[in-house]
XYZ file of C-alpha atoms in Angstrom:
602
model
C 53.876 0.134 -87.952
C 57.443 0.066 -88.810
C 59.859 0.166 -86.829
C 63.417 1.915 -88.242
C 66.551 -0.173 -86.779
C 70.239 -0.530 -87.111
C 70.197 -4.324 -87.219
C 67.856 -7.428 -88.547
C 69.160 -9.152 -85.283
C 67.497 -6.838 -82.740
C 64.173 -7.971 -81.440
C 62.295 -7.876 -78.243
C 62.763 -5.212 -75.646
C 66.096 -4.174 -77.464
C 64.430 -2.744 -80.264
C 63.282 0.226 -77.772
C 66.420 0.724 -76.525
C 66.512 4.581 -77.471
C 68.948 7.839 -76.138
C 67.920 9.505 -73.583
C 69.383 11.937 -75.358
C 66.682 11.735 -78.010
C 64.148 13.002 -75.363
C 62.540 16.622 -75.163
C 61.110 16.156 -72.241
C 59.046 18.776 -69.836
C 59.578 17.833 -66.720
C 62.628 15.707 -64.553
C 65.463 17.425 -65.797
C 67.879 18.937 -63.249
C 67.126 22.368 -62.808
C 69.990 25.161 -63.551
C 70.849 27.180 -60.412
C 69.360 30.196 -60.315
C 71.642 32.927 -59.718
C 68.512 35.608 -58.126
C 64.893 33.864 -56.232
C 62.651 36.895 -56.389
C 61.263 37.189 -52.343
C 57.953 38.526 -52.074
C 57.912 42.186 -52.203
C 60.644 42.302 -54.906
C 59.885 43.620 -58.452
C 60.750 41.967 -61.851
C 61.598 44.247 -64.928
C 60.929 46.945 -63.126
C 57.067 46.375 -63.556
C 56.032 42.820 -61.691
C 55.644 42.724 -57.796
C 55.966 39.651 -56.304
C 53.565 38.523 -54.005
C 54.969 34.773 -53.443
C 56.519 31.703 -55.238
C 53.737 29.067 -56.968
C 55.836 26.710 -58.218
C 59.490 25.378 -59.158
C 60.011 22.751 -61.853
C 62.308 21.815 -64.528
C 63.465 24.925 -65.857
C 61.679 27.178 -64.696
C 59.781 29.002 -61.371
C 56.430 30.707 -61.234
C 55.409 33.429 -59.472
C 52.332 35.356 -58.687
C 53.346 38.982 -59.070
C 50.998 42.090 -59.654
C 51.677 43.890 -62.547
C 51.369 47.512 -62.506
C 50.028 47.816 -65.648
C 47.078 45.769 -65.126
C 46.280 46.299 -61.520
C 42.370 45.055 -61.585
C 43.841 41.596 -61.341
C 47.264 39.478 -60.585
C 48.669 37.460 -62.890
C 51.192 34.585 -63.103
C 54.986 34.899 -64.604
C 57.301 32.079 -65.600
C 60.702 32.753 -65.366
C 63.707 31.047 -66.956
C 66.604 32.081 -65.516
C 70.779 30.509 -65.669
C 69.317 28.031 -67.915
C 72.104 28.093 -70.678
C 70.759 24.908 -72.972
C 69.291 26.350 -76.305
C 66.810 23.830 -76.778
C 65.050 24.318 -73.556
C 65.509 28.055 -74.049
C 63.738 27.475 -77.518
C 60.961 25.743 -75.936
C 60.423 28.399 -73.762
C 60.091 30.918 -76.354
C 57.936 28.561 -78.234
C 55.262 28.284 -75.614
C 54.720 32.000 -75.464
C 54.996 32.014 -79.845
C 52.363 29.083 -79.446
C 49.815 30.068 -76.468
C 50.117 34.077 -78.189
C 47.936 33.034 -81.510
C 45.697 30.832 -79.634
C 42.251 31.840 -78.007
C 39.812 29.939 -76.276
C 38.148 29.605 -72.675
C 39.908 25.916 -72.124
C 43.069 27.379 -72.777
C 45.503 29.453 -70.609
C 46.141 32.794 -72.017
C 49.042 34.753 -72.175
C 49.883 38.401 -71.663
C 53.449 39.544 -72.556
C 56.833 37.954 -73.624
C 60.604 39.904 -71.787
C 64.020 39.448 -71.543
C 65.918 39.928 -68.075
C 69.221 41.785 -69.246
C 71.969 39.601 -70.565
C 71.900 37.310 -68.358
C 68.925 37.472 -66.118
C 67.058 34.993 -67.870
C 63.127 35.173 -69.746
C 60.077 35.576 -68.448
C 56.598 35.549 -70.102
C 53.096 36.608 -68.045
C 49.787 34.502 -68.084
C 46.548 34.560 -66.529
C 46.568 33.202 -63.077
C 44.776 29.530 -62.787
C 44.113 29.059 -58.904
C 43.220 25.525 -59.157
C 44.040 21.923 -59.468
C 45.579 19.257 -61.371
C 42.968 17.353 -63.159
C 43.704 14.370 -61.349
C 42.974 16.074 -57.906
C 40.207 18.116 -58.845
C 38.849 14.469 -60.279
C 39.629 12.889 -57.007
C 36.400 11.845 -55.275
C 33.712 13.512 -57.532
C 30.505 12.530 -59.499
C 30.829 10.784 -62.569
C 28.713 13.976 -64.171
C 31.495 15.666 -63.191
C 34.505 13.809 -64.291
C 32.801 13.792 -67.563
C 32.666 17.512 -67.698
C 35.749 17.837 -66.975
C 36.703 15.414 -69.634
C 34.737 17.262 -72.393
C 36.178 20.732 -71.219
C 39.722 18.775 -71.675
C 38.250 17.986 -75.039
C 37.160 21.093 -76.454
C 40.424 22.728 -75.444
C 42.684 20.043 -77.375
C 39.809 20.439 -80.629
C 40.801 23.956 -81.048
C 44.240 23.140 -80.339
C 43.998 20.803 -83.274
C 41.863 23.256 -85.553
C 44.574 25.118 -85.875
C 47.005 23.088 -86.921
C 48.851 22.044 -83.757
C 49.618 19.067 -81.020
C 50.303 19.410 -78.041
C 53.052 17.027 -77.470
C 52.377 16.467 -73.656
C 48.965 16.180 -72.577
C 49.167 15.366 -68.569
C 46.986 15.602 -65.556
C 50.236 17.918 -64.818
C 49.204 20.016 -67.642
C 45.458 20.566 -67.229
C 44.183 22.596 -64.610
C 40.889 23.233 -62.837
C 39.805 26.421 -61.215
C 37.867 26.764 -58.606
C 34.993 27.415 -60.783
C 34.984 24.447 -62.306
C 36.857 25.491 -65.792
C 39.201 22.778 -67.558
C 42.060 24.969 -68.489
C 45.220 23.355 -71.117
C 48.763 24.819 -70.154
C 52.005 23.973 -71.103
C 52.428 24.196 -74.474
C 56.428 24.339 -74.667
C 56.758 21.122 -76.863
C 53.905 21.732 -79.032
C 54.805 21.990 -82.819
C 52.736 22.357 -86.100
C 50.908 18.880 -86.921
C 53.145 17.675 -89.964
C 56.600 19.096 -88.829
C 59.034 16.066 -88.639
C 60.427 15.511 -85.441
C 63.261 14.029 -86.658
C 64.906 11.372 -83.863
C 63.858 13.854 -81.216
C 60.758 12.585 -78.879
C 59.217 15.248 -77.639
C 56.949 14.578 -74.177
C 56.805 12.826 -71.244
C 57.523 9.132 -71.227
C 55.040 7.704 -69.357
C 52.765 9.259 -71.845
C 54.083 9.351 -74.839
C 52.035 7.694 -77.838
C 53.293 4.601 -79.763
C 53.946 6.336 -83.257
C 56.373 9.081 -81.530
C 58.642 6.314 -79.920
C 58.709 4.428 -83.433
C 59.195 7.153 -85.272
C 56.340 7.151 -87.558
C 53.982 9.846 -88.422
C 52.534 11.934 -85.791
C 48.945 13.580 -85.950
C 46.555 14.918 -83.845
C 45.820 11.146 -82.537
C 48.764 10.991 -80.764
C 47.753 13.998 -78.033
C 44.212 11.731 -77.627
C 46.443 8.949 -76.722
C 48.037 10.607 -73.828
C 44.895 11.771 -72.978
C 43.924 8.075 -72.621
C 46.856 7.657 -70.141
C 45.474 10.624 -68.687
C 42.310 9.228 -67.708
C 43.446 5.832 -67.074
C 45.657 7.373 -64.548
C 42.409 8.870 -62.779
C 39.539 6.484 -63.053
C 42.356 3.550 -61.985
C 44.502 5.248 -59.687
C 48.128 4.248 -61.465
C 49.392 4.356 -64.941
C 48.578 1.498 -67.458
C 52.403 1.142 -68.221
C 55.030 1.331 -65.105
C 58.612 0.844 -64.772
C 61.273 2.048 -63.929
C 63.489 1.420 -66.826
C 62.341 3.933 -70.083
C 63.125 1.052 -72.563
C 61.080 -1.294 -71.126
C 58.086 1.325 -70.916
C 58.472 2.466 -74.604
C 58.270 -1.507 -75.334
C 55.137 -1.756 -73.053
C 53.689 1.452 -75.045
C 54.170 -0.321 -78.463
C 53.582 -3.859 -77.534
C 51.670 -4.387 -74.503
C 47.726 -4.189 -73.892
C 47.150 -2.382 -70.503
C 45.026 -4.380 -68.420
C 41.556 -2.883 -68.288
C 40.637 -0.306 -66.054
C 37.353 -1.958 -64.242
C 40.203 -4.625 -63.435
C 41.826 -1.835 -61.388
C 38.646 0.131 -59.749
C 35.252 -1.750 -60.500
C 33.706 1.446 -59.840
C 34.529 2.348 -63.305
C 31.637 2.853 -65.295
C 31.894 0.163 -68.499
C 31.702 2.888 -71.340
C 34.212 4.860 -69.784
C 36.597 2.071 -69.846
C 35.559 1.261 -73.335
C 36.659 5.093 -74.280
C 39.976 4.929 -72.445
C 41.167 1.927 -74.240
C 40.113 2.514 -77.615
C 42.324 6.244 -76.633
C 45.032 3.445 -75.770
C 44.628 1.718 -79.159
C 48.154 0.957 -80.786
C 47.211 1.963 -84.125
C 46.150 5.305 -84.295
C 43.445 4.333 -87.143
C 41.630 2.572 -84.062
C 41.147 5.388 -82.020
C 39.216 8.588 -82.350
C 39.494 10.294 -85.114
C 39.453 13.121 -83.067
C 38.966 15.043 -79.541
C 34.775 16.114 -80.891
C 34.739 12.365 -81.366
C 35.255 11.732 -77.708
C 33.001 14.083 -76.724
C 30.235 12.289 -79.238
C 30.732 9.241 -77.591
C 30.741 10.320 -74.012
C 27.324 12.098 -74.910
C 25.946 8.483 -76.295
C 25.803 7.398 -72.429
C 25.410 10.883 -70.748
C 22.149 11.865 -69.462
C 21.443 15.818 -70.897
C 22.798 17.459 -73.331
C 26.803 17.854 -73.954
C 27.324 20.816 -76.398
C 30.799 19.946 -79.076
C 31.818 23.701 -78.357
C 29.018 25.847 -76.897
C 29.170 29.622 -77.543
C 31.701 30.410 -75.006
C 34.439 28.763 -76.795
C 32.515 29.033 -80.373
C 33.565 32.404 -79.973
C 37.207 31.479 -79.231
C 37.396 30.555 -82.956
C 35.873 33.359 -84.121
C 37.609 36.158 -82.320
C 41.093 34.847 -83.494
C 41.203 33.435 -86.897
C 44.639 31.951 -88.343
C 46.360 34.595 -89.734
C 46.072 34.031 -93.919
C 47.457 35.710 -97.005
C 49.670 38.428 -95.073
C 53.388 35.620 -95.404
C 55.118 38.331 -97.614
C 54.275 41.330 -94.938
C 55.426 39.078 -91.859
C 58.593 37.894 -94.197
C 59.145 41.720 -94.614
C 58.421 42.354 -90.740
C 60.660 39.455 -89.849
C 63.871 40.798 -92.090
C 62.898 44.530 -90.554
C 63.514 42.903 -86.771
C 66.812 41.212 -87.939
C 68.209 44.162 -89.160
C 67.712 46.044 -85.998
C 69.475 43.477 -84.067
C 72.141 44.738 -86.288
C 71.651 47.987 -85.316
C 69.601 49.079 -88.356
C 66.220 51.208 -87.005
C 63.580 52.417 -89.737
C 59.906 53.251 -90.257
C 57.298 50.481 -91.194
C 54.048 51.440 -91.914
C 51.301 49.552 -92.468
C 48.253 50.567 -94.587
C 44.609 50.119 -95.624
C 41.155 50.238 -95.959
C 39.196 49.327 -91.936
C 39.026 46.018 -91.831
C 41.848 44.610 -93.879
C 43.468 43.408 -90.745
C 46.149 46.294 -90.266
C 45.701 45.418 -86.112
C 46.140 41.991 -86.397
C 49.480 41.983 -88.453
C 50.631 44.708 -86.217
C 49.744 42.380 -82.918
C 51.584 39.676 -85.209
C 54.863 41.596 -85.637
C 54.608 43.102 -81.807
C 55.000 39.076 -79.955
C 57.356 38.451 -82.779
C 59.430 41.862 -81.604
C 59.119 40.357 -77.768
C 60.038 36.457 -78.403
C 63.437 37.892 -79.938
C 64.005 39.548 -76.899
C 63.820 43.219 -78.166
C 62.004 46.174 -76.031
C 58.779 45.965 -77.472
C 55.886 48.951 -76.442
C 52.695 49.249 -77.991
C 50.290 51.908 -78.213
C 47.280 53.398 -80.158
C 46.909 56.898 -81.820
C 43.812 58.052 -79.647
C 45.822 57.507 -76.405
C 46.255 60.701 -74.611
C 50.754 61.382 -74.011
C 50.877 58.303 -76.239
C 54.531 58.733 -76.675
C 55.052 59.724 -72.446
C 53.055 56.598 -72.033
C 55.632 54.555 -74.546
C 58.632 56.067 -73.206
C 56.926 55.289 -69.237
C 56.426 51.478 -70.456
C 60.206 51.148 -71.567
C 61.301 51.827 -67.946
C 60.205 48.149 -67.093
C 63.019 46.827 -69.678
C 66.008 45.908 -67.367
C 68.604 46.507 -69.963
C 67.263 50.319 -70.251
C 68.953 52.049 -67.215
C 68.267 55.552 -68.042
C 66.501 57.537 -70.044
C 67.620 60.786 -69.789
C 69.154 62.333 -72.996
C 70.734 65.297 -73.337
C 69.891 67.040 -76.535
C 66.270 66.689 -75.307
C 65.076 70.267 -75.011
C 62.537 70.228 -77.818
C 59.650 71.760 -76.890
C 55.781 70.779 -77.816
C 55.358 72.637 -81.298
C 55.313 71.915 -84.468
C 58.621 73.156 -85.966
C 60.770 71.846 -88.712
C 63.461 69.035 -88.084
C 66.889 71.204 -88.417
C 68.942 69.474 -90.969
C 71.361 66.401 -89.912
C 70.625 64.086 -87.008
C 72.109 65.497 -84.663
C 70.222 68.724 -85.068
C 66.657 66.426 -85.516
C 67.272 64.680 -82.081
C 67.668 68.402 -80.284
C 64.261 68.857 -81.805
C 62.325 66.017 -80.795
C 60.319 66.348 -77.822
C 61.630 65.501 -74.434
C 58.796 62.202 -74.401
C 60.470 61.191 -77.810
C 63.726 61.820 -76.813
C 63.522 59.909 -73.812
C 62.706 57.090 -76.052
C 65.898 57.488 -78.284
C 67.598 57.366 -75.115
C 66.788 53.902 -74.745
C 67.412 52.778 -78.189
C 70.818 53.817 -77.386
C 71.001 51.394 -75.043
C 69.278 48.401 -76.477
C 67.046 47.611 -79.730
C 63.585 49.008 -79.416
C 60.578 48.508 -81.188
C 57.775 50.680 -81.149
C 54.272 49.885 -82.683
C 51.768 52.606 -82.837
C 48.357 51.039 -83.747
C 45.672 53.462 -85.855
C 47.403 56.837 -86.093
C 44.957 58.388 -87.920
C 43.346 58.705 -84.809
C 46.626 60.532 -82.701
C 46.324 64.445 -82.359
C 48.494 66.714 -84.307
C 50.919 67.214 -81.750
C 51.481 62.920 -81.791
C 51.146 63.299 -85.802
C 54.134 65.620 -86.097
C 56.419 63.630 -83.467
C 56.075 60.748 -85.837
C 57.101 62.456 -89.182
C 60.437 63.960 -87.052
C 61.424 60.672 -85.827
C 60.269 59.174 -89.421
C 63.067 61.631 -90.491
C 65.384 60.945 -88.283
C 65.455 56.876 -88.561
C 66.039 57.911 -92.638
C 69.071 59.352 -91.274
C 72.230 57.684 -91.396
C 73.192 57.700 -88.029
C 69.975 56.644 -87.210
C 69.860 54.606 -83.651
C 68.421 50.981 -83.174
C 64.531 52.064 -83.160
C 61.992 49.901 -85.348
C 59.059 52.477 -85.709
C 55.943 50.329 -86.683
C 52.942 52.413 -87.465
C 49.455 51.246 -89.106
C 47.104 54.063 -91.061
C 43.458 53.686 -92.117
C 43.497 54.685 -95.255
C 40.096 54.478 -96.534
C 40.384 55.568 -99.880
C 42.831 58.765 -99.714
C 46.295 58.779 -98.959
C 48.277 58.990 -95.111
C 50.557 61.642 -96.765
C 54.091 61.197 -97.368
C 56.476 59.610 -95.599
C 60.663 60.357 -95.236
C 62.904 58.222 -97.710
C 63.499 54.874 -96.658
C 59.748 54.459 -94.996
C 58.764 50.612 -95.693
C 55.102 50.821 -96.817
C 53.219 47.280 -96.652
C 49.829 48.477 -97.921
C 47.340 45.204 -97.596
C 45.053 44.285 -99.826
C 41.959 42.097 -99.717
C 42.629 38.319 -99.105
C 41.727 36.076 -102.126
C 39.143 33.413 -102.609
C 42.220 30.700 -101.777
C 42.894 32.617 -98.824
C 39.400 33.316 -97.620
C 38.772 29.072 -97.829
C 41.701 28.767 -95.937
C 40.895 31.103 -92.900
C 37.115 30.108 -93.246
C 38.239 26.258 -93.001
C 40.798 26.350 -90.239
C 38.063 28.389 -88.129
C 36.498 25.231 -87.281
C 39.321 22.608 -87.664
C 40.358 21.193 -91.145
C 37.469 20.630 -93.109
C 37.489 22.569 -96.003
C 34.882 24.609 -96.574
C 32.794 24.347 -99.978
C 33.581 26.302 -103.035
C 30.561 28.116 -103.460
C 30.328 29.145 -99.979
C 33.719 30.587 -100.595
C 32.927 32.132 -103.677
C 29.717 33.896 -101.994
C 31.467 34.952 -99.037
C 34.166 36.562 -101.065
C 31.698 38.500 -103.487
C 30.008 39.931 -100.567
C 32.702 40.657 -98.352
C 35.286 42.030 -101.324
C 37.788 39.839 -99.203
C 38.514 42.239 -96.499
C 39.543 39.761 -93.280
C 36.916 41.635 -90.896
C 33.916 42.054 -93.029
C 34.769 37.927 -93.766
C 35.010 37.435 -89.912
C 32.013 39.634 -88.763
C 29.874 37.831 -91.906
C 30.630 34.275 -90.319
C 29.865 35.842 -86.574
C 26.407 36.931 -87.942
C 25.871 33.641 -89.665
C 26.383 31.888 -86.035
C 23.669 32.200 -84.221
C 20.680 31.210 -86.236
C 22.123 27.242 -87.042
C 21.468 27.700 -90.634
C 24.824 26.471 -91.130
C 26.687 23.746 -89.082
C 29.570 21.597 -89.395
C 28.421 18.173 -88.037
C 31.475 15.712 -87.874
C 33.893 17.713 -90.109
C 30.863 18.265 -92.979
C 29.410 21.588 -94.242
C 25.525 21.625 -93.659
C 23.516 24.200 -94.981
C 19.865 24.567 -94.086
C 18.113 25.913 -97.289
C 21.380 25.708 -99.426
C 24.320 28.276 -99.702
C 21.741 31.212 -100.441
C 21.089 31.119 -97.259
C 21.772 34.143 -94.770
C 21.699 32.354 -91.862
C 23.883 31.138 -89.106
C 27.681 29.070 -89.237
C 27.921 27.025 -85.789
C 31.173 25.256 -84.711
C 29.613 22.425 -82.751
C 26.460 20.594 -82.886
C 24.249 20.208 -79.673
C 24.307 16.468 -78.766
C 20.703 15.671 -77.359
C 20.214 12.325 -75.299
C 17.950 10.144 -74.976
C 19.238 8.913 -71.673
C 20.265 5.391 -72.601
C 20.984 4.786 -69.163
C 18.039 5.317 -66.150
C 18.760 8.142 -63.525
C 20.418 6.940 -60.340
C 22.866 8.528 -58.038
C 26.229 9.482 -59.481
C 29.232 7.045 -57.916
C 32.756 8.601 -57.122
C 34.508 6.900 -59.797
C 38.009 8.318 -59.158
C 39.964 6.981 -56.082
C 41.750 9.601 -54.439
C 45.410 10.014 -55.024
C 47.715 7.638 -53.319
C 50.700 9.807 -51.339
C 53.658 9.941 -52.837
């Protein structure tokens, strides 16, 4: 593994002597004063009550806050606030962009993406994890159980890496266990695509951070399963493999130096387990697992039972949210739509096709997209009854909306005509739609307006006035973004400047590419694709719901990245992501040890 250097005369420790300014880090930065701490009782955006503080770190502070929009359960809200650094704001941003297209039970989920006013900061919500850090919950417990745990941790960073990303800073910090017992990833501000240079930026936290990153080399997947190995090392021997207190001399000890073995440390750890952790710690990716299912197969080598690569639960986590394929010219044309309204340039999008071609899915797409730039984003669906009261009700929570009365709202409920000129179409709207020109007026907004076939006449008619009025040329700051099923006929006509992105069906390239990265990178055979295409005519849901059916009955399974098909391709059977692993019991039953020393205090 090279290393890159400015001179043939450095050697030794000196060749790690890197910037700290080269360092995206997640954690030990000084934290930006905060210019308002939310008490509990106090609401944020108008919508989140706080009920108390969970945490304060780096950049940012949790809190658990009820939102009154989803009152069956609280939920948890990072903020960002006074922090002024773009890169950190960035990473923020990216977390939310990341954690929004990813699914699965071992992975935190988010909710919604908002902007405090000018300067109030960003927040995003999540789902609230009342549980530990890995290496407490591990502290003390059966070895079946640290190996559960371990496997959860797994399955979570094998999705991660199905589709297409790394985590960058794998941590006991940044794995969590509930109460129940669920492994559950977090923290995905410094993950990136797998593939996208990092340039002479390191991105994680030192004391984990893998060999290739510090030398600059290429980074894959392999590098999250190394901190992972740090991860565990840290648990089973109660200390890191690598410490100092000087960063150069731990980046040489990453590279260079063998970390003594575990059952050195704690001769309660069990001998395969060590074996695992060190081959994790290998310096050379090529010697360690090829990738987080591998683990998992070797853990299950030495586990009594059975241990399950992804069982249903999180089998379904792939399913339910394939990678978005074929649609890059419709999010290209989405994406210049949303910059031209932060110029102050509103219009009508709609988007169009048969059920099934995956009209929800962009719209969802283009909705987080809307949020992460910081615009006031509502969504709604045509069968909702007062959709556009309910839309113009949501906008209140925006903290840069401080009113929205409007006075040329006196339009009553019926269908008349739009009077000529804008003026005269905004005295006709209704007082719901109205209200919500009022708040374009005061900052961007973006509406999205999912399946209007399904909205009543009354909601039908609102839509073609303000369809008329954003062709206008004093139209405000208002990105209307409507999808239509239109199975076959037509959704009518639409005023003069309308952008129509009608979808098609996805083809046979894009169908093996959303088949494939369902379950990871293996591509899926040609004839398969060629099959599923001719019976599915390529629209996204019927291609979905086809693999969904084909799941259950284990006529097809992917067994260490290969295609298996029981009774060849003609069969109609079932596609599963993860093999069941059954045992033999290599080892003979005896009580479980506690493996894990508990954690020293600080």
């Amino acid at each position: 593994m090279a290393r890159e250097s400015s001179s043939d005369h450095t050697s030794g420790r000196d060749a790690f002597r890197t910037p700290i300014s080269r360092f995206i880090v997640s954690s030990g930065a000084e934290r930006p004063r905060v210019e308002q701490e939310y008490e509990p009782g106090s609401t944020i955006a108008n919508r989140y009550l706080v009920d108390k503080t969970l945490g304060v770190g780096g950049m940012c502070t949790v809190y658990l806050v009820g939102d009154k929009t989803r009152k069956d359960r609280p939920v948890a809200l990072k903020l960002v606030a006074g922090e002024t650094n773009s890169v950190r704001i960035e990473t923020f941003r990216n977390e939310f962009r990341i954690l929004s297209h990813l699914e699965h039970e071992n992975l935190i989920r988010v909710f919604d993406f908002g902007v405090l006013g000018a300067d109030g900061g960003f927040y995003y919500t999540a789902e609230y994890i009342d549980g530990k850090d890995l290496r407490e919950a591990a502290a003390g417990v059966p070895e079946e159980t640290l190996v559960d745990y371990i496997v959860q941790a797994c399955r979570g960073l094998e999705y991660v890496h199905s589709r297409g990303y790394i985590h960058y800073d794998v941590k006991s910090g940044n794995i969590l266990v509930t109460g129940d017992g669920v492994v559950k990833l977090t923290d995905f501000g410094l993950s990136a695509l797998a593939g996208r240079g990092l340039g002479k930026r390191i991105r994680g936290t030192p004391a984990y951070t893998s060999p290739e990153i510090i030398m600059m080399a290429d980074v894959d997947a392999r590098a999250d399963l190394y901190s992972l190995g740090v991860t565990l090392y840290e648990i089973v021997a109660g200390t890191q493999p690598f410490r100092t207190r000087d960063l150069h001399d731990l980046f040489h000890k990453h590279v260079a130096e063998a970390p003594t073995p575990p059952r050195s440390v704690n001769p309660d750890v069990p001998e395969y387990l060590e074996q695992i952790i060190l081959r994790l710690l290998a310096k050379n990716p090529a010697d360690r697992f090829g990738s987080a299912n591998a683990v998992i197969a070797e853990l299950a080598r030495f586990v009594e039972g059975e241990i399950e690569l992804q069982p249903a639960s999180s089998v379904e986590g792939y399913l339910r949210t394939p990678p978005l394929c074929g649609r890059e010219k419709e999010m290209n044309q989405a994406a210049f739509a949303l910059g031209q309204l932060g110029k102050g340039s509103g219009r009508h999008v709609v988007i169009e096709g048969v059920k099934g071609i995956g009209r929800t899915r962009l719209l969802r797409e283009i909705f987080y997209s809307a949020q992460i730039e910081g615009y006031a984003a509502v969504f709604g669906r045509g069968s909702e009854p007062g959709l556009f009261s309910s839309l113009a009700d949501s906008l209140k929570s925006f903290p840069q909306i401080e009113s929205l009365d409007h006075p040329g709202s006196e339009g009553g409920e019926d269908g008349r005509s739009v009077p000529e000129g804008a003026a005269a179409a905004k005295s006709a709207l209704p007082d719901a739609l109205a209200r919500i020109i009022a708040a374009s007026e005061q900052t961007p907004v973006v509406i999205c307006i999912d399946d209007l076939q399904d909205a009543d006449t009354y909601s039908q008619k609102a839509i073609k006035r303000l369809s008329q009025l954003l062709a206008t040329s004093s139209a405000p700051p208002l990105l209307l973004i409507t999808s239509f099923r239109n199975d076959g006929g037509s959704p009518g006509t639409y005023a003069p400047g309308v952008l129509r992105l009608s979808l098609g069906p996805l083809d046979r390239g894009e169908i093996g590419e959303a088949v494939s990265r369902m379950f990871g990178q293996s591509r899926a055979p040609e004839i398969f694709v060629s099959r599923l295409a001719d019976s599915t005519g390529g629209v996204p849901h019927a291609v979905v719901e086809t693999v969904r059916m084909l799941v259950a009955s284990g006529n097809i399974t992917l067994v260490e990245g290969k295609w298996h098909f029981r009774g060849g391709v003609e069969v109609r059977g079932s596609l599963v992501a993860g093999r069941v692993l059954r045992l033999a019991g290599r080892r003979a039953r005896r009580p479980s040890p506690q493996i894990c020393p508990q954690p020293r205090a600080a």
